[in-house]
């Protein structure tokens, strides 16, 4: 990474800042697939490999046939049982030639291991991107003098039933549930984000997302399942750990799960961990997963939004056009407002970590912030699905279909045909 300080683009500086901070937050257990961090496509654990249980024997055989000069010792099977053993995690030992996990997988596949049978353990981050993209929401949170959320809170319906929604995110700010300035969050609960006067990077992300859900669907019981609380993880989580959090989310019997996070993967193959979670867990429940499409302005698949069983949500500006930063294509089933949301945010001081605002100090003292990204388009759609369930009594999947049926097909130059959900702010 020598010479990175010479990068002449705010976007590239921003990505480099993000990856360096992210690696530091995770004690160096972060690698990426390019020499220059600003060009990364995906990020992963430098020593872990994920394999479906059904492919574990084939993986072991392929490793046994690999040149011993590459792997002096066979990979160790992690003793953590993931998804009741349906997902196996291996730890690679030292590689004599310095081969990366993707290098080893390339060699195994060249020797006959089916492509996609094994995968790096990718890092999933709050609405990340790749290919010179972003590891975070489209911007860092901004102060606002506004006292009401935007989009505004929808009125509660007398005949609506309560609907459970779980937000799997960075954690929850308990003070927001009792603050008279954010009454739409009263009754929300979750894993304490453990904020202090100096807010950590990505603090408030889960709280803000929960606020968007509650504004769209007042008749919801919202729980924020935290995957990066107390300053751990830098706003990210490994795939193998995320599926554990998603499994815990299902214990709340949610009708809707919102995940404003995702990742690119090696060779853009479907995430083994998330596919296994769906196959062995999610599809057994009447639960819809809604996920952010990502903020890298690319049509490359972004997981889990790109799965056909997930509702991937891209971002619109207030004029109804697709946001400049929004991913599109297979990762965005529908687009909703993602630009300049205003919602609940912890009070405290935040120091910007990313170019061009690096070092700027922002003081949040109104219990609110302004924020943009597909991270916030997703919970708007999640809330609309939950509201449809509450008002119609339908199944989660039927409610999803009803909400998407209200979207209009439009054309956006540079993006193409898109399905745009203009309500409820039109």
Short mmCIF file of C-alpha atoms in Angstrom, two decimals:
data_model
loop_
_atom_site.label_atom_id
_atom_site.label_comp_id
_atom_site.label_asym_id
_atom_site.label_seq_id
_atom_site.Cartn_x
_atom_site.Cartn_y
_atom_site.Cartn_z
CA UNK A 1 0.00 0.00 0.00
CA UNK A 2 3.03 2.28 -0.39
CA UNK A 3 2.15 5.55 -2.04
CA UNK A 4 -1.54 5.43 -1.15
CA UNK A 5 -1.27 8.97 0.17
CA UNK A 6 -0.78 10.09 -3.43
CA UNK A 7 -4.22 8.87 -4.51
CA UNK A 8 -5.80 11.76 -6.43
CA UNK A 9 -9.45 10.84 -5.95
CA UNK A 10 -11.64 11.43 -2.90
CA UNK A 11 -13.45 8.20 -3.70
CA UNK A 12 -10.21 6.19 -3.70
CA UNK A 13 -8.93 7.91 -0.58
CA UNK A 14 -12.25 7.18 1.10
CA UNK A 15 -12.08 3.48 0.28
CA UNK A 16 -8.47 3.24 1.46
CA UNK A 17 -9.37 5.01 4.73
CA UNK A 18 -12.27 2.62 5.26
CA UNK A 19 -10.25 -0.55 4.69
CA UNK A 20 -7.40 0.57 6.93
CA UNK A 21 -9.80 1.47 9.73
CA UNK A 22 -11.69 -1.77 9.22
CA UNK A 23 -8.56 -3.89 9.40
CA UNK A 24 -7.44 -2.08 12.55
CA UNK A 25 -10.86 -2.61 14.17
CA UNK A 26 -10.58 -6.35 13.52
CA UNK A 27 -6.99 -6.84 14.70
CA UNK A 28 -5.63 -7.34 11.21
CA UNK A 29 -7.94 -10.25 10.32
CA UNK A 30 -8.99 -8.57 7.07
CA UNK A 31 -7.65 -9.21 3.56
CA UNK A 32 -8.78 -8.06 0.14
CA UNK A 33 -8.42 -9.31 -3.41
CA UNK A 34 -6.33 -6.53 -4.97
CA UNK A 35 -2.96 -4.95 -4.31
CA UNK A 36 -4.36 -1.44 -3.93
CA UNK A 37 -7.11 -1.29 -1.31
CA UNK A 38 -9.02 1.30 -3.34
CA UNK A 39 -9.58 -1.34 -6.06
CA UNK A 40 -10.96 -4.12 -3.87
CA UNK A 41 -13.87 -6.27 -4.99
CA UNK A 42 -14.37 -8.30 -1.81
CA UNK A 43 -12.83 -8.62 1.64
CA UNK A 44 -12.34 -11.82 3.61
CA UNK A 45 -10.70 -13.49 6.61
CA UNK A 46 -7.07 -14.28 5.66
CA UNK A 47 -7.15 -17.85 7.04
CA UNK A 48 -10.72 -19.18 6.93
CA UNK A 49 -12.57 -21.26 4.35
CA UNK A 50 -16.29 -22.09 4.37
CA UNK A 51 -17.64 -25.35 2.94
CA UNK A 52 -21.12 -26.83 2.89
CA UNK A 53 -21.24 -30.03 4.94
CA UNK A 54 -22.23 -31.96 1.80
CA UNK A 55 -19.00 -30.82 0.09
CA UNK A 56 -16.64 -31.30 3.05
CA UNK A 57 -15.38 -34.75 1.97
CA UNK A 58 -14.65 -33.47 -1.54
CA UNK A 59 -12.78 -30.53 -0.04
CA UNK A 60 -10.71 -32.84 2.18
CA UNK A 61 -9.82 -35.06 -0.81
CA UNK A 62 -8.82 -32.05 -2.91
CA UNK A 63 -6.61 -30.76 -0.10
CA UNK A 64 -4.95 -34.18 0.28
CA UNK A 65 -3.97 -34.08 -3.40
CA UNK A 66 -2.57 -30.56 -3.18
CA UNK A 67 1.22 -30.08 -3.30
CA UNK A 68 2.52 -30.33 0.28
CA UNK A 69 4.74 -27.34 -0.43
CA UNK A 70 1.65 -25.14 -0.38
CA UNK A 71 -0.12 -26.43 2.71
CA UNK A 72 2.30 -28.11 5.05
CA UNK A 73 -0.57 -29.20 7.27
CA UNK A 74 -4.16 -30.08 6.46
CA UNK A 75 -6.69 -27.33 7.25
CA UNK A 76 -8.26 -27.67 10.67
CA UNK A 77 -12.03 -28.05 10.93
CA UNK A 78 -13.32 -25.44 13.33
CA UNK A 79 -15.14 -27.05 16.27
CA UNK A 80 -17.90 -24.41 16.16
CA UNK A 81 -21.09 -26.01 14.82
CA UNK A 82 -22.62 -23.60 12.35
CA UNK A 83 -26.29 -24.10 11.45
CA UNK A 84 -26.26 -27.48 13.23
CA UNK A 85 -23.25 -28.60 11.24
CA UNK A 86 -24.65 -27.75 7.79
CA UNK A 87 -21.83 -25.21 7.34
CA UNK A 88 -18.19 -26.20 8.03
CA UNK A 89 -15.49 -23.66 8.77
CA UNK A 90 -11.84 -24.55 8.12
CA UNK A 91 -8.73 -22.68 9.23
CA UNK A 92 -5.76 -22.81 6.87
CA UNK A 93 -2.28 -23.05 8.34
CA UNK A 94 0.75 -21.14 7.14
CA UNK A 95 1.25 -21.16 3.38
CA UNK A 96 4.95 -21.42 2.51
CA UNK A 97 4.63 -19.28 -0.60
CA UNK A 98 2.36 -16.72 1.01
CA UNK A 99 -0.68 -17.93 -0.96
CA UNK A 100 -3.92 -16.22 -0.04
CA UNK A 101 -7.16 -18.07 0.63
CA UNK A 102 -8.38 -17.28 -2.93
CA UNK A 103 -5.04 -18.55 -4.31
CA UNK A 104 -5.51 -21.86 -2.47
CA UNK A 105 -9.09 -22.17 -3.72
CA UNK A 106 -7.91 -21.51 -7.28
CA UNK A 107 -5.41 -24.38 -6.95
CA UNK A 108 -8.00 -26.72 -5.43
CA UNK A 109 -10.47 -25.98 -8.23
CA UNK A 110 -7.75 -26.50 -10.84
CA UNK A 111 -7.25 -29.92 -9.25
CA UNK A 112 -10.91 -30.87 -9.58
CA UNK A 113 -12.79 -29.35 -6.63
CA UNK A 114 -16.13 -28.11 -8.03
CA UNK A 115 -16.21 -24.33 -8.32
CA UNK A 116 -18.26 -22.85 -5.50
CA UNK A 117 -17.88 -25.86 -3.20
CA UNK A 118 -15.60 -23.80 -0.96
CA UNK A 119 -15.38 -20.09 -0.32
CA UNK A 120 -13.47 -17.50 1.67
CA UNK A 121 -15.23 -16.35 4.83
CA UNK A 122 -16.23 -12.94 3.47
CA UNK A 123 -16.67 -9.85 5.59
CA UNK A 124 -20.20 -8.45 5.45
CA UNK A 125 -20.40 -4.74 6.18
CA UNK A 126 -23.16 -2.19 6.62
CA UNK A 127 -24.12 -1.47 3.00
CA UNK A 128 -20.65 -2.00 1.52
CA UNK A 129 -19.56 -2.01 -2.07
CA UNK A 130 -16.47 -3.09 -3.98
CA UNK A 131 -14.31 -2.40 -7.01
CA UNK A 132 -13.14 0.93 -5.69
CA UNK A 133 -16.38 1.13 -3.76
CA UNK A 134 -17.43 1.74 -0.23
CA UNK A 135 -17.51 -0.13 3.07
CA UNK A 136 -20.26 1.96 4.60
CA UNK A 137 -23.40 4.01 3.91
CA UNK A 138 -23.13 6.46 1.03
CA UNK A 139 -22.07 9.24 3.43
CA UNK A 140 -21.18 9.55 7.09
CA UNK A 141 -24.10 10.80 9.26
CA UNK A 142 -24.72 14.53 9.27
CA UNK A 143 -26.20 16.86 11.86
CA UNK A 144 -29.69 18.20 11.25
CA UNK A 145 -31.80 20.89 12.84
CA UNK A 146 -34.99 19.10 11.80
CA UNK A 147 -37.20 17.84 14.61
CA UNK A 148 -39.37 15.42 12.63
CA UNK A 149 -38.34 12.32 10.68
CA UNK A 150 -38.31 12.16 6.91
CA UNK A 151 -40.08 10.27 5.46
CA UNK A 152 -42.64 11.19 8.10
CA UNK A 153 -44.10 8.71 10.56
CA UNK A 154 -47.24 7.06 9.19
CA UNK A 155 -50.35 7.15 11.38
CA UNK A 156 -51.16 4.04 13.39
CA UNK A 157 -54.24 2.08 12.28
CA UNK A 158 -56.88 1.10 14.84
CA UNK A 159 -57.52 -2.32 13.33
CA UNK A 160 -53.92 -3.29 12.65
CA UNK A 161 -52.34 -6.30 14.29
CA UNK A 162 -48.87 -6.25 15.80
CA UNK A 163 -46.09 -7.50 13.56
CA UNK A 164 -42.60 -8.56 14.66
CA UNK A 165 -39.66 -7.07 12.75
CA UNK A 166 -35.99 -7.79 13.53
CA UNK A 167 -33.30 -5.39 12.39
CA UNK A 168 -29.96 -7.21 12.16
CA UNK A 169 -27.45 -4.40 12.40
CA UNK A 170 -24.81 -2.64 14.49
CA UNK A 171 -26.85 -2.54 17.69
CA UNK A 172 -29.38 -0.33 19.46
CA UNK A 173 -29.25 2.96 21.35
CA UNK A 174 -31.62 2.41 24.33
CA UNK A 175 -31.94 6.14 25.07
CA UNK A 176 -33.86 6.60 21.81
CA UNK A 177 -36.71 4.42 23.10
CA UNK A 178 -37.44 6.82 25.98
CA UNK A 179 -36.55 10.15 24.37
CA UNK A 180 -39.63 12.41 23.98
CA UNK A 181 -38.11 13.77 20.76
CA UNK A 182 -38.30 10.33 19.08
CA UNK A 183 -41.70 8.97 20.15
CA UNK A 184 -41.95 6.68 17.11
CA UNK A 185 -39.24 4.52 18.69
CA UNK A 186 -40.96 3.98 22.02
CA UNK A 187 -41.13 0.27 22.79
CA UNK A 188 -38.27 -0.71 20.48
CA UNK A 189 -35.63 -2.92 22.11
CA UNK A 190 -32.36 -4.53 21.11
CA UNK A 191 -28.74 -5.28 21.86
CA UNK A 192 -27.21 -2.21 23.50
CA UNK A 193 -24.71 -0.52 21.22
CA UNK A 194 -22.87 0.76 24.31
CA UNK A 195 -22.41 4.28 23.03
CA UNK A 196 -20.38 6.83 24.96
CA UNK A 197 -19.95 10.59 24.54
CA UNK A 198 -17.46 9.87 21.72
CA UNK A 199 -19.44 7.94 19.12
CA UNK A 200 -17.62 5.14 17.36
CA UNK A 201 -17.71 4.66 13.57
CA UNK A 202 -21.12 3.42 12.41
CA UNK A 203 -22.67 4.09 15.80
CA UNK A 204 -26.39 4.68 15.45
CA UNK A 205 -26.76 2.76 12.19
CA UNK A 206 -29.07 0.14 13.70
CA UNK A 207 -31.04 2.76 15.61
CA UNK A 208 -31.51 4.88 12.49
CA UNK A 209 -32.65 1.83 10.50
CA UNK A 210 -35.10 0.84 13.26
CA UNK A 211 -36.49 4.38 13.13
CA UNK A 212 -37.13 4.11 9.40
CA UNK A 213 -38.99 0.82 9.93
CA UNK A 214 -41.12 2.29 12.71
CA UNK A 215 -41.99 5.41 10.70
CA UNK A 216 -43.26 3.26 7.83
CA UNK A 217 -44.98 0.74 10.12
CA UNK A 218 -46.00 2.06 13.56
CA UNK A 219 -47.73 -1.23 14.44
CA UNK A 220 -44.53 -3.23 14.74
CA UNK A 221 -42.58 -4.80 17.55
CA UNK A 222 -39.00 -4.03 16.53
CA UNK A 223 -35.92 -5.71 17.96
CA UNK A 224 -32.40 -4.74 16.90
CA UNK A 225 -30.13 -7.80 16.80
CA UNK A 226 -26.61 -6.40 17.11
CA UNK A 227 -23.73 -8.00 15.22
CA UNK A 228 -21.11 -5.34 16.03
CA UNK A 229 -21.83 -3.86 19.45
CA UNK A 230 -19.46 -2.16 21.85
CA UNK A 231 -16.99 -1.03 19.18
CA UNK A 232 -16.26 -4.55 17.93
CA UNK A 233 -16.09 -5.27 14.20
CA UNK A 234 -15.99 -1.74 12.81
CA UNK A 235 -19.51 -2.14 11.46
CA UNK A 236 -18.84 -5.51 9.89
CA UNK A 237 -19.23 -9.22 10.58
CA UNK A 238 -17.92 -12.39 8.96
CA UNK A 239 -20.43 -14.45 6.99
CA UNK A 240 -20.00 -17.38 9.34
CA UNK A 241 -20.82 -15.18 12.32
CA UNK A 242 -23.66 -13.36 10.57
CA UNK A 243 -25.64 -16.56 10.00
CA UNK A 244 -25.49 -17.15 13.76
CA UNK A 245 -26.99 -13.68 14.29
CA UNK A 246 -29.66 -14.36 11.68
CA UNK A 247 -30.49 -17.65 13.39
CA UNK A 248 -30.87 -15.75 16.68
CA UNK A 249 -33.10 -13.24 14.90
CA UNK A 250 -35.49 -16.05 13.94
CA UNK A 251 -35.95 -16.82 17.64
CA UNK A 252 -38.02 -13.61 17.85
CA UNK A 253 -40.45 -15.11 15.31
CA UNK A 254 -40.21 -12.12 12.95
CA UNK A 255 -42.37 -11.73 9.88
CA UNK A 256 -39.75 -9.40 8.39
CA UNK A 257 -35.97 -9.22 8.87
CA UNK A 258 -34.08 -6.14 7.67
CA UNK A 259 -30.38 -6.49 6.87
CA UNK A 260 -28.82 -3.22 5.73
CA UNK A 261 -25.56 -4.99 4.97
CA UNK A 262 -24.03 -7.29 2.39
CA UNK A 263 -20.91 -8.17 0.43
CA UNK A 264 -19.33 -8.95 -2.90
CA UNK A 265 -17.77 -12.40 -3.12
CA UNK A 266 -14.96 -14.28 -4.82
CA UNK A 267 -15.87 -14.72 -8.51
CA UNK A 268 -19.25 -13.16 -7.63
CA UNK A 269 -20.47 -16.61 -6.56
CA UNK A 270 -23.47 -16.81 -4.20
CA UNK A 271 -22.55 -16.64 -0.53
CA UNK A 272 -22.28 -20.21 0.77
CA UNK A 273 -23.13 -19.13 4.32
CA UNK A 274 -26.24 -17.15 3.41
CA UNK A 275 -27.47 -19.77 0.94
CA UNK A 276 -27.13 -22.42 3.65
CA UNK A 277 -28.99 -20.22 6.14
CA UNK A 278 -31.87 -19.84 3.69
CA UNK A 279 -31.98 -23.52 2.75
CA UNK A 280 -31.83 -24.86 6.30
CA UNK A 281 -33.57 -22.11 8.28
CA UNK A 282 -35.29 -19.16 6.63
CA UNK A 283 -37.47 -20.97 4.10
CA UNK A 284 -39.08 -22.95 6.94
CA UNK A 285 -40.52 -19.70 8.34
CA UNK A 286 -43.12 -17.25 7.10
CA UNK A 287 -40.44 -14.57 7.13
CA UNK A 288 -39.22 -12.20 4.44
CA UNK A 289 -35.63 -10.96 4.36
CA UNK A 290 -35.12 -7.42 3.02
CA UNK A 291 -31.56 -6.28 2.28
CA UNK A 292 -29.73 -3.21 1.02
CA UNK A 293 -28.49 -3.41 -2.56
CA UNK A 294 -25.19 -1.64 -1.75
CA UNK A 295 -23.64 1.72 -2.57
CA UNK A 296 -21.13 1.13 -5.35
CA UNK A 297 -23.14 2.04 -8.46
CA UNK A 298 -22.54 -1.40 -9.95
CA UNK A 299 -24.69 -4.14 -11.43
CA UNK A 300 -22.44 -6.89 -9.99
CA UNK A 301 -24.23 -9.21 -7.55
CA UNK A 302 -24.25 -8.10 -3.93
CA UNK A 303 -25.24 -10.72 -1.37
CA UNK A 304 -27.78 -11.41 0.08
CA UNK A 305 -29.69 -8.77 -1.93
CA UNK A 306 -28.93 -10.61 -5.19
CA UNK A 307 -30.59 -13.87 -4.08
CA UNK A 308 -34.02 -14.42 -5.65
CA UNK A 309 -35.46 -15.21 -2.20
CA UNK A 310 -34.36 -11.85 -0.79
CA UNK A 311 -35.90 -8.42 -1.48
CA UNK A 312 -32.94 -6.30 -2.59
CA UNK A 313 -33.55 -2.55 -2.33
CA UNK A 314 -31.77 0.21 -4.25
CA UNK A 315 -31.86 3.91 -3.44
CA UNK A 316 -33.86 6.76 -4.94
CA UNK A 317 -33.25 10.47 -4.61
CA UNK A 318 -36.17 12.66 -3.59
CA UNK A 319 -36.91 13.42 -7.25
CA UNK A 320 -37.56 9.72 -7.84
CA UNK A 321 -34.39 9.03 -9.82
CA UNK A 322 -31.99 6.24 -8.92
CA UNK A 323 -29.29 7.61 -6.60
CA UNK A 324 -25.82 8.04 -8.08
CA UNK A 325 -24.30 5.64 -5.54
CA UNK A 326 -26.95 2.92 -5.66
CA UNK A 327 -26.22 -0.56 -6.95
CA UNK A 328 -28.64 -1.78 -9.60
CA UNK A 329 -29.36 -4.87 -11.65
CA UNK A 330 -29.70 -8.26 -9.96
CA UNK A 331 -29.20 -6.81 -6.46
CA UNK A 332 -32.09 -4.34 -6.65
CA UNK A 333 -35.56 -5.84 -6.99
CA UNK A 334 -37.08 -2.45 -6.20
CA UNK A 335 -35.95 1.11 -5.44
CA UNK A 336 -37.15 3.33 -2.60
CA UNK A 337 -36.11 6.62 -1.06
CA UNK A 338 -32.56 6.36 0.28
CA UNK A 339 -31.23 9.90 -0.02
CA UNK A 340 -31.32 12.33 2.91
CA UNK A 341 -33.37 10.34 5.39
CA UNK A 342 -33.82 12.04 8.75
CA UNK A 343 -34.29 9.83 11.80
CA UNK A 344 -33.18 8.96 15.32
CA UNK A 345 -29.48 9.01 16.21
CA UNK A 346 -27.46 8.80 19.45
CA UNK A 347 -26.27 11.99 21.07
CA UNK A 348 -22.53 12.53 21.20
CA UNK A 349 -19.51 13.65 19.23
CA UNK A 350 -18.46 11.91 16.04
CA UNK A 351 -15.12 12.40 14.27
CA UNK A 352 -15.28 11.69 10.54
CA UNK A 353 -12.97 8.87 9.46
CA UNK A 354 -13.20 9.17 5.69
CA UNK A 355 -12.00 11.51 2.94
CA UNK A 356 -12.79 14.26 2.14
CA UNK A 357 -14.23 14.95 5.61
CA UNK A 358 -11.58 13.04 7.57
CA UNK A 359 -10.96 14.70 10.93
CA UNK A 360 -14.10 16.83 10.89
CA UNK A 361 -15.94 16.86 14.22
CA UNK A 362 -19.72 16.53 14.20
CA UNK A 363 -21.79 17.14 17.30
CA UNK A 364 -25.15 15.35 17.54
CA UNK A 365 -27.33 16.87 20.25
CA UNK A 366 -30.86 16.76 18.83
CA UNK A 367 -31.42 12.96 18.95
CA UNK A 368 -31.61 13.09 15.12
CA UNK A 369 -29.34 12.89 12.08
CA UNK A 370 -29.48 13.02 8.30
CA UNK A 371 -28.11 10.00 6.44
CA UNK A 372 -28.10 8.55 2.91
CA UNK A 373 -27.61 5.10 1.43
CA UNK A 374 -29.31 1.91 0.36
CA UNK A 375 -29.06 1.07 4.09
CA UNK A 376 -32.08 3.32 4.62
CA UNK A 377 -34.03 2.47 1.48
CA UNK A 378 -34.18 -1.16 2.63
CA UNK A 379 -35.95 -0.57 6.00
CA UNK A 380 -38.50 1.65 4.26
CA UNK A 381 -39.52 -1.34 2.13
CA UNK A 382 -39.28 -3.67 5.15
CA UNK A 383 -41.63 -1.34 7.01
CA UNK A 384 -44.10 -1.21 4.14
CA UNK A 385 -44.19 -5.02 4.02
CA UNK A 386 -44.75 -5.18 7.79
CA UNK A 387 -47.53 -2.59 7.50
CA UNK A 388 -49.20 -4.64 4.77
CA UNK A 389 -49.12 -7.69 7.05
CA UNK A 390 -50.57 -5.69 9.95
CA UNK A 391 -53.41 -4.25 7.87
CA UNK A 392 -54.31 -7.25 5.71
CA UNK A 393 -53.42 -10.19 7.94
CA UNK A 394 -51.69 -11.82 4.97
CA UNK A 395 -48.63 -14.02 5.00
CA UNK A 396 -45.23 -12.33 4.85
CA UNK A 397 -44.64 -13.52 1.29
CA UNK A 398 -48.07 -12.35 0.10
CA UNK A 399 -47.45 -8.97 1.74
CA UNK A 400 -44.09 -8.73 0.00
CA UNK A 401 -45.74 -9.45 -3.35
CA UNK A 402 -48.50 -6.90 -2.68
CA UNK A 403 -46.01 -4.14 -1.86
CA UNK A 404 -43.84 -4.90 -4.89
CA UNK A 405 -46.95 -4.97 -7.09
CA UNK A 406 -47.51 -1.30 -6.22
CA UNK A 407 -44.14 -0.35 -7.68
CA UNK A 408 -44.06 1.23 -11.13
CA UNK A 409 -41.73 0.22 -13.94
CA UNK A 410 -39.80 3.24 -15.17
CA UNK A 411 -36.67 3.94 -17.18
CA UNK A 412 -33.63 5.68 -15.74
CA UNK A 413 -30.80 6.72 -18.09
CA UNK A 414 -27.66 4.75 -17.37
CA UNK A 415 -29.57 2.26 -15.26
CA UNK A 416 -32.33 1.01 -17.52
CA UNK A 417 -35.78 -0.28 -16.54
CA UNK A 418 -36.31 -0.12 -12.79
CA UNK A 419 -39.16 -0.90 -10.43
CA UNK A 420 -39.75 2.23 -8.34
CA UNK A 421 -41.76 2.38 -5.14
CA UNK A 422 -42.77 6.02 -4.79
CA UNK A 423 -45.03 5.74 -1.75
CA UNK A 424 -45.46 6.97 0.94
CA UNK A 425 -43.48 10.15 0.31
CA UNK A 426 -44.73 11.01 -3.21
#
